[in-house]
Amino acid sequence: MFGETSPVNGLLSHQSQEDIPAAITDVGCERELNEDRYAVIDSPAGRAWVVCDGMGGAMGGELAAQLAIDAIRRGLETINYDTSLEALKGAVEEANRIIVLRRQNPAFSSMGTTVVATLIKGDEVTIANAGDSRAYLIRDRAIQQLSVDHTYVQDLVDRGALNAEEALSHPQAHVLTRCLGAEPRLSLELQSYWIWNVTSNEPQDKLLLCSDGLYSLVSDEEIADIISSFSPQESCVQLVELAKARGGYDNITLAILPLGGQLREENPGGQARAAAPKKTRDIRTAKKKQPPRFRFSTKTRMILYGLLMVLGMVVVTLVVLLKLAKH
Ligand code: CA
């Protein structure tokens, strides 16, 4: 069992390899440059882990990813925020602003970067993402994607025009609909969770942040199996080797963070939040999408109004004609 101490080497084994987060980045087998970046940032706002996957030709991708990491670090270290959500949002929005400004240089006019980041303060975990770098939760060999891909094909999947398997092999699988640097106003995906203590019989969660160079070549099930079987450090090495054995055509970056408990959407100190539901929900069932509310589009509403008006006019005409016929 990890985490146990023994009288012989108690100090050394107090924190086992299982408890220590790890991250890795690899250029892969085909690219000359590594445009992925990762960072761990200790700040007054908490400890942040960030993975960025830059794009934009020549040196643009590397520059965008590095600018993002530097700006997020500066934002978290220097600005006072009231909440973790505001801190991560503010820092990532500042990174977006800086990349948008630097794109005015024609040499870097097409650069941008994805971002997936988590900020952990006490038992609160905030996750932000823009683009197709992902955050996954791994619990006892089960895996769940927490982040939302901002890609053209994900839009098609959401609209039911494509299924998830077709999306993976779609020629435009990696066309992004959001990233840092694309627009002055960034629409950032943000989620808050809390780490709950569990008994020694219950599995503890691990969080994975990664670029598409990993999940394009290694399935979710394989990722879950490896991360559940090995320490974060060993898992990082094995997952990179697996992606490279399958071609490694893209840069590969990942960070694995043991959470020391289970991630849930409810705050353990929930009594402070009057609206918080009493019943705790498992993270795997809590994220089910709500069915969309049935609403007509503006165009459909216009057509319906038109039809109603025509129907009204027909009724009025019929009434008038009937009256005339009686006379
Ligand atoms: Ca990539």
mmCIF file of N, CA and C and ligand atoms in Angstrom, residues 31 35-36 53-54 114 132-133 174 211-214 216 250-252, ligand 1:
data_model
loop_
_atom_site.group_PDB
_atom_site.id
_atom_site.type_symbol
_atom_site.label_atom_id
_atom_site.label_comp_id
_atom_site.label_asym_id
_atom_site.label_seq_id
_atom_site.Cartn_x
_atom_site.Cartn_y
_atom_site.Cartn_z
ATOM 1 N N ARG A 31 8.072 15.657 -35.739
ATOM 2 C CA ARG A 31 8.230 17.117 -35.723
ATOM 3 C C ARG A 31 9.666 17.500 -35.361
ATOM 4 N N GLU A 35 6.229 22.304 -29.851
ATOM 5 C CA GLU A 35 5.415 23.512 -29.639
ATOM 6 C C GLU A 35 4.500 23.360 -28.419
ATOM 7 N N ASP A 36 4.625 22.252 -27.711
ATOM 8 C CA ASP A 36 3.903 22.062 -26.443
ATOM 9 C C ASP A 36 4.731 22.661 -25.308
ATOM 10 N N ASP A 53 -0.563 23.841 -26.122
ATOM 11 C CA ASP A 53 -0.164 23.232 -27.394
ATOM 12 C C ASP A 53 -0.234 24.350 -28.434
ATOM 13 N N GLY A 54 0.951 24.877 -28.770
ATOM 14 C CA GLY A 54 1.000 26.052 -29.643
ATOM 15 C C GLY A 54 0.905 25.693 -31.114
ATOM 16 N N THR A 114 -3.545 26.302 -27.506
ATOM 17 C CA THR A 114 -4.583 25.751 -26.635
ATOM 18 C C THR A 114 -4.136 25.988 -25.191
ATOM 19 N N ASP A 132 -8.206 22.061 -27.811
ATOM 20 C CA ASP A 132 -8.424 20.611 -27.731
ATOM 21 C C ASP A 132 -7.450 19.887 -26.804
ATOM 22 N N SER A 133 -6.689 20.602 -25.975
ATOM 23 C CA SER A 133 -5.931 19.915 -24.922
ATOM 24 C C SER A 133 -6.945 19.539 -23.841
ATOM 25 N N HIS A 174 -8.635 18.340 -36.117
ATOM 26 C CA HIS A 174 -7.864 19.230 -35.243
ATOM 27 C C HIS A 174 -8.082 20.717 -35.541
ATOM 28 N N SER A 211 -1.926 17.067 -24.102
ATOM 29 C CA SER A 211 -2.143 17.611 -25.443
ATOM 30 C C SER A 211 -2.670 16.488 -26.345
ATOM 31 N N ASP A 212 -3.147 16.868 -27.540
ATOM 32 C CA ASP A 212 -3.771 15.868 -28.423
ATOM 33 C C ASP A 212 -2.762 14.857 -28.948
ATOM 34 N N GLY A 213 -1.482 15.158 -28.853
ATOM 35 C CA GLY A 213 -0.458 14.191 -29.263
ATOM 36 C C GLY A 213 -0.548 12.901 -28.482
ATOM 37 N N LEU A 214 -1.110 12.955 -27.283
ATOM 38 C CA LEU A 214 -1.303 11.728 -26.494
ATOM 39 C C LEU A 214 -2.599 11.021 -26.897
ATOM 40 N N SER A 216 -4.664 11.265 -29.312
ATOM 41 C CA SER A 216 -4.900 10.876 -30.702
ATOM 42 C C SER A 216 -4.359 9.477 -30.978
ATOM 43 N N ASP A 250 2.951 13.869 -33.534
ATOM 44 C CA ASP A 250 2.742 15.192 -32.934
ATOM 45 C C ASP A 250 3.554 15.261 -31.632
ATOM 46 N N ASN A 251 3.723 16.460 -31.124
ATOM 47 C CA ASN A 251 4.351 16.609 -29.804
ATOM 48 C C ASN A 251 3.422 15.995 -28.755
ATOM 49 N N ILE A 252 4.018 15.435 -27.704
ATOM 50 C CA ILE A 252 3.230 14.730 -26.676
ATOM 51 C C ILE A 252 3.545 15.348 -25.314
HETATM 52 CA CA CA B 1 -0.709 18.969 -30.856
#
